[in-house]
XYZ file of C-alpha atoms in Angstrom:
558
model
C 72.885 -74.274 13.398
C 69.709 -74.330 15.433
C 70.951 -77.363 17.350
C 74.209 -75.513 18.158
C 72.308 -72.512 19.599
C 70.119 -74.800 21.748
C 73.211 -76.585 23.071
C 74.988 -73.319 23.983
C 71.879 -71.921 25.630
C 71.417 -75.075 27.687
C 75.055 -75.010 28.823
C 74.721 -71.279 29.813
C 71.510 -71.895 31.823
C 73.137 -74.858 33.529
C 76.185 -72.777 34.442
C 74.078 -69.946 35.912
C 72.122 -72.463 37.967
C 75.326 -73.946 39.381
C 76.695 -70.446 40.101
C 73.503 -69.407 41.841
C 73.574 -72.571 43.881
C 77.219 -71.973 44.807
C 76.808 -68.319 45.780
C 73.367 -68.365 47.319
C 73.461 -67.248 50.922
C 73.248 -69.745 53.687
C 69.931 -69.968 55.482
C 71.528 -68.505 58.667
C 72.899 -65.445 56.815
C 69.572 -64.829 55.087
C 67.841 -64.544 58.439
C 69.983 -61.513 59.316
C 70.279 -59.910 55.855
C 67.835 -56.961 55.686
C 67.770 -57.299 51.874
C 66.826 -61.015 52.002
C 63.242 -62.261 51.685
C 64.068 -64.629 54.566
C 64.934 -61.777 56.971
C 63.589 -62.734 60.376
C 63.020 -59.235 61.761
C 60.086 -56.863 61.435
C 59.804 -54.377 58.604
C 60.909 -51.624 60.987
C 64.081 -53.523 61.847
C 64.695 -54.150 58.130
C 64.333 -50.415 57.348
C 66.569 -49.415 60.274
C 69.378 -51.756 59.288
C 69.207 -50.773 55.642
C 69.307 -47.059 56.597
C 72.313 -47.642 58.832
C 74.230 -49.384 56.053
C 73.341 -46.614 53.585
C 74.432 -43.928 56.081
C 77.807 -45.572 56.673
C 78.293 -45.905 52.933
C 77.458 -42.253 52.315
C 79.836 -41.068 55.059
C 82.627 -43.281 53.741
C 82.083 -42.090 50.181
C 81.965 -38.422 51.261
C 85.170 -38.795 53.271
C 86.874 -40.456 50.310
C 85.826 -37.644 47.952
C 86.832 -34.939 50.451
C 90.204 -36.556 51.099
C 90.916 -36.562 47.380
C 89.555 -33.164 46.308
C 89.688 -31.200 49.607
C 92.450 -32.671 51.788
C 92.674 -29.527 53.926
C 89.107 -30.081 55.129
C 89.805 -33.560 56.398
C 92.705 -32.631 58.672
C 90.731 -30.788 61.307
C 92.550 -28.936 64.078
C 93.444 -30.953 67.113
C 91.001 -30.544 69.977
C 91.875 -27.984 72.613
C 90.942 -28.181 76.277
C 87.267 -28.220 77.240
C 86.032 -25.962 80.042
C 86.361 -28.831 82.481
C 89.902 -29.584 81.310
C 90.841 -25.901 81.522
C 89.673 -25.831 85.138
C 91.759 -28.910 85.876
C 94.767 -27.284 84.177
C 94.337 -24.074 86.191
C 93.994 -26.051 89.427
C 97.208 -27.920 88.606
C 99.002 -24.642 87.811
C 97.879 -23.176 91.146
C 99.181 -26.270 92.944
C 102.504 -26.129 91.086
C 102.932 -22.373 91.722
C 101.444 -21.609 95.148
C 102.988 -18.134 95.548
C 100.551 -15.225 96.059
C 101.256 -13.627 92.656
C 102.374 -16.668 90.676
C 98.979 -17.439 89.122
C 96.073 -15.089 88.417
C 92.543 -15.667 87.166
C 91.263 -12.190 87.990
C 89.015 -11.131 85.041
C 90.501 -7.618 84.829
C 94.025 -9.028 84.783
C 93.123 -11.572 82.106
C 91.657 -8.842 79.932
C 94.653 -6.537 80.452
C 97.035 -9.287 79.384
C 94.896 -10.289 76.391
C 94.327 -6.838 74.914
C 96.527 -3.872 74.016
C 95.530 -0.218 73.992
C 97.630 0.321 70.871
C 96.424 -2.698 68.871
C 93.115 -2.845 67.037
C 93.162 -6.436 65.862
C 90.792 -9.201 67.046
C 91.703 -10.245 70.594
C 90.455 -12.414 73.464
C 91.228 -12.504 77.185
C 93.371 -15.320 78.535
C 92.050 -17.980 80.924
C 94.957 -17.746 83.362
C 98.198 -15.790 83.798
C 101.256 -17.623 85.150
C 104.509 -15.924 86.176
C 107.539 -18.253 86.021
C 110.927 -17.416 87.497
C 113.142 -20.022 85.809
C 113.478 -22.371 82.869
C 112.337 -25.221 85.125
C 109.129 -23.280 85.879
C 108.465 -22.871 82.173
C 108.916 -26.613 81.642
C 106.290 -27.305 84.333
C 103.822 -24.948 82.655
C 104.456 -26.400 79.190
C 103.905 -29.939 80.473
C 100.577 -28.942 82.037
C 99.657 -27.277 78.751
C 100.460 -30.509 76.899
C 98.541 -32.640 79.373
C 95.320 -30.679 78.927
C 95.950 -29.355 75.379
C 95.696 -25.756 76.515
C 97.423 -23.130 74.299
C 100.241 -20.935 75.657
C 100.945 -17.318 74.710
C 104.272 -15.737 75.834
C 104.128 -12.196 77.251
C 106.765 -9.836 78.622
C 107.174 -6.152 77.747
C 103.677 -5.674 76.260
C 105.016 -3.214 73.668
C 103.805 -5.263 70.701
C 101.513 -3.534 68.203
C 100.258 -6.416 66.043
C 98.288 -8.518 68.532
C 101.096 -10.945 69.370
C 100.033 -11.427 73.000
C 96.242 -11.634 72.625
C 94.507 -14.670 74.084
C 93.222 -17.643 72.118
C 89.450 -17.749 71.721
C 88.985 -21.236 73.235
C 91.067 -20.354 76.295
C 94.813 -19.984 76.852
C 97.623 -19.753 79.362
C 99.401 -16.391 79.359
C 103.054 -16.981 80.225
C 104.226 -13.712 81.783
C 108.009 -13.791 81.366
C 108.579 -10.277 82.744
C 109.693 -11.699 86.108
C 112.557 -13.551 84.427
C 114.574 -10.349 84.150
C 117.958 -11.213 85.644
C 121.346 -10.585 84.078
C 123.071 -13.877 84.924
C 126.641 -13.404 83.694
C 128.695 -10.600 82.155
C 131.817 -11.527 80.189
C 133.490 -8.183 79.543
C 136.595 -9.660 77.936
C 134.384 -11.622 75.477
C 131.991 -8.716 74.900
C 128.912 -10.747 75.749
C 126.466 -11.411 78.569
C 123.850 -13.997 79.520
C 120.434 -12.863 80.681
C 116.895 -14.140 81.121
C 114.457 -13.366 78.337
C 112.316 -10.951 80.368
C 115.200 -8.486 80.731
C 114.638 -5.057 79.177
C 117.269 -3.831 76.754
C 117.393 -0.452 78.533
C 118.142 -2.144 81.871
C 120.996 -4.072 80.263
C 122.637 -0.910 78.978
C 122.026 0.928 82.256
C 123.608 -1.930 84.234
C 126.679 -1.963 81.993
C 127.006 1.810 82.361
C 126.650 1.685 86.158
C 129.326 -1.013 86.370
C 131.682 1.102 84.286
C 131.821 -1.462 81.502
C 132.357 0.363 78.165
C 130.013 -1.936 76.224
C 126.341 -1.774 75.205
C 123.641 -3.819 73.472
C 122.867 -1.885 70.273
C 119.361 -3.084 69.373
C 116.997 -0.339 70.550
C 113.303 -0.839 69.748
C 110.542 0.959 71.662
C 110.979 1.767 75.356
C 110.146 -1.197 77.594
C 110.821 -3.955 75.066
C 112.332 -7.148 76.488
C 114.903 -9.490 74.997
C 112.412 -12.339 74.505
C 109.957 -10.131 72.667
C 112.751 -8.625 70.579
C 113.761 -12.124 69.498
C 110.173 -13.145 68.805
C 109.415 -10.200 66.526
C 112.846 -9.915 64.885
C 113.151 -6.313 66.071
C 115.611 -3.586 65.175
C 115.516 0.118 66.087
C 117.205 3.423 65.393
C 120.699 1.863 65.449
C 119.906 -0.568 62.628
C 121.642 1.483 59.934
C 124.958 0.877 61.727
C 124.441 -2.306 63.770
C 121.772 -4.222 61.871
C 118.711 -6.012 63.265
C 117.871 -8.963 65.503
C 118.657 -11.230 62.550
C 122.322 -10.202 62.707
C 124.669 -11.983 65.136
C 123.581 -10.134 68.291
C 121.921 -13.222 69.789
C 124.716 -15.779 70.044
C 122.588 -18.557 71.500
C 119.223 -19.225 73.108
C 117.886 -21.576 75.746
C 114.346 -22.532 74.792
C 111.596 -24.846 75.993
C 110.009 -26.734 73.098
C 106.312 -27.693 72.872
C 107.173 -31.243 73.994
C 108.700 -29.894 77.228
C 112.305 -30.473 76.167
C 114.922 -27.802 76.916
C 117.475 -27.032 74.205
C 120.405 -24.662 73.813
C 120.855 -23.606 70.206
C 124.675 -23.340 70.176
C 127.745 -22.508 72.288
C 128.994 -19.090 73.411
C 131.653 -18.958 70.689
C 131.532 -15.798 68.596
C 130.980 -17.835 65.430
C 130.148 -21.421 64.537
C 129.767 -23.510 61.389
C 128.300 -26.488 63.260
C 125.019 -27.512 61.676
C 121.901 -25.434 61.110
C 121.681 -21.970 62.636
C 118.893 -22.999 65.024
C 119.151 -19.667 66.849
C 117.787 -17.903 63.765
C 114.841 -20.323 63.648
C 113.426 -18.686 66.779
C 114.072 -15.101 65.661
C 110.825 -13.829 64.185
C 108.917 -17.010 65.171
C 106.842 -15.007 67.700
C 106.819 -17.729 70.349
C 105.223 -20.301 68.049
C 108.151 -22.762 68.067
C 109.521 -22.468 71.597
C 109.599 -20.351 74.756
C 112.961 -18.571 75.008
C 114.139 -18.432 78.636
C 117.827 -17.429 78.493
C 119.927 -15.634 75.883
C 123.591 -14.878 75.253
C 123.911 -11.374 73.821
C 126.857 -10.014 71.878
C 127.842 -6.521 72.995
C 129.447 -3.620 71.134
C 131.925 -1.044 72.396
C 130.530 2.314 73.427
C 131.696 4.872 70.883
C 131.489 8.659 71.360
C 128.592 10.203 69.426
C 127.368 13.596 68.361
C 123.741 14.408 67.479
C 122.834 16.652 64.549
C 119.597 17.828 62.957
C 118.993 18.817 59.332
C 115.762 20.105 57.778
C 114.700 19.761 54.142
C 111.969 21.075 51.831
C 110.615 17.550 51.263
C 111.205 13.864 51.984
C 112.755 13.176 48.575
C 115.563 15.657 49.201
C 116.135 14.264 52.692
C 116.350 10.646 51.514
C 118.613 11.567 48.609
C 120.996 13.216 51.059
C 121.040 10.121 53.271
C 121.755 7.811 50.340
C 124.734 9.905 49.305
C 126.050 10.184 52.877
C 125.890 6.437 53.514
C 127.716 5.699 50.274
C 130.700 7.881 51.151
C 133.751 6.757 53.185
C 132.073 8.512 56.118
C 129.001 6.255 55.981
C 130.281 3.775 58.628
C 130.389 6.640 61.136
C 126.620 7.194 60.861
C 125.124 5.321 63.819
C 121.535 6.474 63.266
C 119.637 8.580 60.768
C 115.955 9.158 61.486
C 113.253 10.898 59.482
C 110.468 12.908 61.129
C 108.004 14.396 58.664
C 106.608 17.923 58.956
C 103.471 16.694 60.726
C 105.596 14.927 63.319
C 107.627 18.080 63.943
C 104.391 20.035 64.367
C 103.144 17.426 66.852
C 106.366 17.704 68.906
C 105.913 21.466 69.083
C 102.218 21.231 69.950
C 102.784 18.574 72.625
C 105.023 21.036 74.485
C 107.834 18.533 74.962
C 110.581 20.874 73.730
C 111.885 24.123 75.212
C 112.016 25.830 71.829
C 109.742 24.885 68.939
C 111.291 23.507 65.756
C 110.531 24.786 62.261
C 107.823 22.571 60.770
C 109.714 20.844 57.962
C 110.733 17.296 57.037
C 113.662 16.647 59.372
C 116.562 14.236 59.719
C 118.209 13.418 63.040
C 121.742 12.001 62.861
C 123.955 10.250 65.377
C 127.549 10.447 64.239
C 130.018 8.149 66.021
C 133.783 7.790 66.244
C 136.806 9.461 67.770
C 136.897 13.277 67.772
C 138.641 13.570 64.403
C 136.260 11.059 62.760
C 133.235 12.915 64.119
C 134.635 16.232 62.927
C 135.353 15.001 59.397
C 132.038 13.138 59.116
C 130.135 16.171 60.383
C 131.667 18.356 57.694
C 130.749 15.817 55.021
C 127.188 15.452 56.316
C 126.671 19.216 56.493
C 128.016 19.687 52.961
C 125.872 16.923 51.444
C 122.764 18.090 53.322
C 123.242 21.605 51.979
C 123.720 20.227 48.467
C 120.295 18.550 48.749
C 118.489 21.684 49.865
C 118.854 21.583 53.643
C 117.625 24.859 55.101
C 118.909 24.244 58.597
C 121.722 22.125 60.002
C 122.816 22.216 63.626
C 124.446 20.087 66.303
C 123.384 19.556 69.900
C 125.741 21.704 71.940
C 125.731 19.566 75.102
C 125.236 15.904 75.987
C 121.947 16.753 77.721
C 120.715 18.610 74.651
C 121.644 15.621 72.512
C 119.729 13.267 74.821
C 116.682 15.550 74.783
C 116.806 15.857 71.007
C 116.954 12.087 70.555
C 114.157 11.442 73.035
C 111.841 13.419 70.747
C 112.306 10.632 68.222
C 112.020 7.737 70.668
C 108.750 9.084 72.106
C 107.097 9.936 68.800
C 103.910 8.040 69.691
C 103.459 9.898 72.966
C 104.111 13.236 71.266
C 101.574 12.459 68.553
C 98.861 11.549 71.069
C 99.649 14.553 73.275
C 99.370 16.876 70.290
C 95.869 15.649 69.442
C 93.951 15.146 72.737
C 91.018 12.762 72.620
C 92.415 10.670 69.785
C 93.702 7.129 69.617
C 96.543 5.980 67.405
C 97.024 3.023 65.065
C 100.774 2.568 64.547
C 102.076 0.379 61.749
C 105.368 -0.072 59.935
C 106.581 -1.160 56.505
C 109.987 -1.274 54.846
C 111.080 -0.797 51.228
C 114.379 -0.404 49.367
C 115.741 2.999 50.413
C 115.429 4.403 46.880
C 111.665 3.697 46.982
C 111.089 5.419 50.324
C 110.326 8.932 48.961
C 107.621 7.556 46.669
C 106.050 5.516 49.457
C 106.077 8.398 51.953
C 104.652 10.814 49.359
C 101.818 8.459 48.391
C 101.052 7.684 52.039
C 100.897 11.362 53.050
C 98.656 12.027 50.039
C 96.396 9.123 51.012
C 96.168 10.427 54.591
C 95.231 13.921 53.394
C 92.610 12.688 50.921
C 91.066 10.445 53.582
C 90.865 13.291 56.088
C 92.969 11.393 58.639
C 95.498 13.144 60.852
C 98.790 11.331 61.108
C 102.536 11.553 61.496
C 105.421 9.648 59.933
C 108.742 8.678 61.485
C 111.285 6.366 59.947
C 114.665 4.701 60.008
C 115.457 6.309 56.692
C 118.872 4.682 56.474
C 117.275 1.274 55.860
C 113.945 2.225 54.260
C 111.783 1.430 57.301
C 109.104 3.890 58.391
C 106.209 4.058 60.818
C 102.856 5.668 60.119
C 100.951 6.896 63.176
C 97.289 7.355 62.179
C 94.811 9.038 64.509
C 91.085 8.446 64.962
C 88.309 9.342 67.401
C 85.483 6.904 66.708
C 84.621 3.607 65.000
C 83.901 5.271 61.667
C 87.336 6.885 61.593
C 88.881 3.608 62.788
C 87.404 1.884 59.726
C 88.955 4.556 57.501
C 92.336 4.077 59.201
C 92.075 0.318 58.755
C 91.626 0.822 55.013
C 94.604 3.198 54.970
C 96.797 0.564 56.622
C 95.808 -2.028 54.012
C 96.645 0.323 51.151
C 99.975 1.266 52.756
C 101.022 -2.383 53.100
C 100.024 -3.265 49.540
C 101.979 -0.248 48.228
C 105.068 -1.341 50.157
C 104.911 -4.918 48.874
C 104.382 -3.655 45.314
C 107.668 -1.727 45.682
C 109.489 -4.993 46.541
C 109.192 -4.185 50.218
C 107.802 -5.917 53.281
C 104.608 -5.635 55.301
C 106.670 -5.149 58.468
C 110.200 -3.925 58.997
C 110.403 -4.522 62.744
C 106.980 -4.790 64.431
C 106.491 -8.425 63.457
C 103.470 -10.235 62.005
C 101.232 -11.313 64.882
C 97.550 -11.136 63.979
C 97.678 -7.851 62.099
C 100.063 -8.675 59.264
C 99.667 -12.421 58.639
C 97.144 -11.866 55.823
C 99.917 -10.270 53.720
C 102.517 -13.026 53.996
C 101.444 -15.054 50.971
C 101.468 -11.918 48.799
C 104.943 -11.024 50.069
C 106.639 -14.413 50.491
C 104.717 -16.711 48.156
C 102.670 -19.851 48.731
C 105.689 -22.159 48.827
C 107.542 -20.203 51.508
C 104.458 -19.972 53.697
C 103.884 -23.722 53.365
C 107.506 -24.341 54.401
C 106.834 -22.256 57.519
C 103.838 -24.503 58.220
C 105.923 -27.656 57.724
C 108.392 -26.453 60.365
C 105.553 -25.464 62.703
C 103.849 -28.853 62.375
C 107.110 -30.685 62.990
C 107.981 -28.728 66.143
C 104.477 -28.101 67.520
C 102.125 -30.741 66.049
C 99.318 -29.880 68.497
C 99.568 -26.132 67.740
C 99.794 -25.190 71.417
C 102.353 -22.378 71.184
C 100.761 -19.005 70.394
C 98.165 -20.322 67.903
C 96.440 -17.913 65.548
C 99.529 -15.728 65.078
C 102.120 -15.404 62.298
C 101.014 -18.248 59.983
C 98.391 -17.353 57.350
C 95.989 -19.876 55.914
C 96.936 -21.036 52.424
C 95.646 -23.345 49.706
C 97.720 -26.159 51.177
C 96.878 -25.439 54.798
C 93.684 -24.223 56.392
C 95.485 -22.269 59.071
C 96.017 -24.869 61.806
C 98.773 -27.467 61.756
C 97.678 -30.976 60.868
C 97.692 -33.409 63.727
């Protein structure tokens, strides 16, 4: 037994010796190995080389761990233009657009374009403002943006309230589309027209009226809004109860410049199409993050005679109940608009001095009833009867067309009336939308919250589709902080009622923090997947619309 152990041990020692001899480093390698006793360098060189190898190993190991446990931290945002590159980009823009007003770097202009008096979200000035006149101009600007990796923010009517047009903090090109405001073609027999994206919706309807064409474009957001901005925010307006929103079929096709400089047209001018994806809808509500819309084909509606009526109620619940019943009758299709102005809004209109005779201060509905004379007459009787059934204390019609226009303007200029009624204040305007049956609860809780917080405010709403706007006033930073908290609570209440953080203002900077709560992590990530595919360098309006999520840190992966 002892002899066997000795034999095995001898064989093992012999094997190790042969292995050591086989694997021992060559003399040349040993001279350069900082761990070898034969290293030819000084002790300082040995320590330096060993430290370098350790450092590389630590970095590699850290990257491996991060890529496994924290993948979102590894995919850093792509680098944007340095100051030197921005200067080169601006110089190239000036050379490409030599006109006296084509390019501006005036500091006051950059600040004006980057900030809004009616938005209180984080904002930055732009680095340069460029004013294109055609799709080809936009392509030139986009290609310069790509060359120097300089972000682009579209701008036109400047009526946005959620920070959509603010500059990017590292520097950005502001693409002022307001000069692209031409109506290119009118096809009366097809009930459509083609226009540039900087055209204002009011100018379109005025042009059609002046030409004697009995058609109009029914989407009617705030005064001054342009077609491109309306597409970007997915707007609607007072006519939504009858004609729907931007997500209906009012935009038949779009011409857009993509982040890679390519120009696409989303579909033909046919009234309907089943050919492939509805790419037009991809740009509606995308807020300029997927492409720059330059031309649009709009579907038009026939002008129908209307009559304006006003009804006043003891509270919002009674008013909304009346609207629900009216819309569910055979006369509902003849209701073009139905707008709610709360008692505080009516008081503001009176105080602002914008009406010849003051209104009673009660929760009020404004109706537009449309149709031929007999339809208007029958619908008016039904509306009056239902309003009375729900406690209406006053119901009257505008007696003349001018009186009807004046009455409706009180609704369209609610913001101006609110500010005029409370001199020295500023106004934070926000909107939410809920199922119509939930609107009374939301309005009641919001008015209660305003009163308990000591904040003056008014409420106006498209009550026919559950969308309302809260106009909250403040005078200083302390009150602004209180209003900010009120806005957060309002949005959370709306989402809790199966509603949305925005009915028509869009997301921008101000509402993107609510999207995961409203839409869910998966839907938000799908939005990011589309964004990364179309704009991998995140050059189009970065920092807007897309919230950070667990799967994405807030900037598309390169």
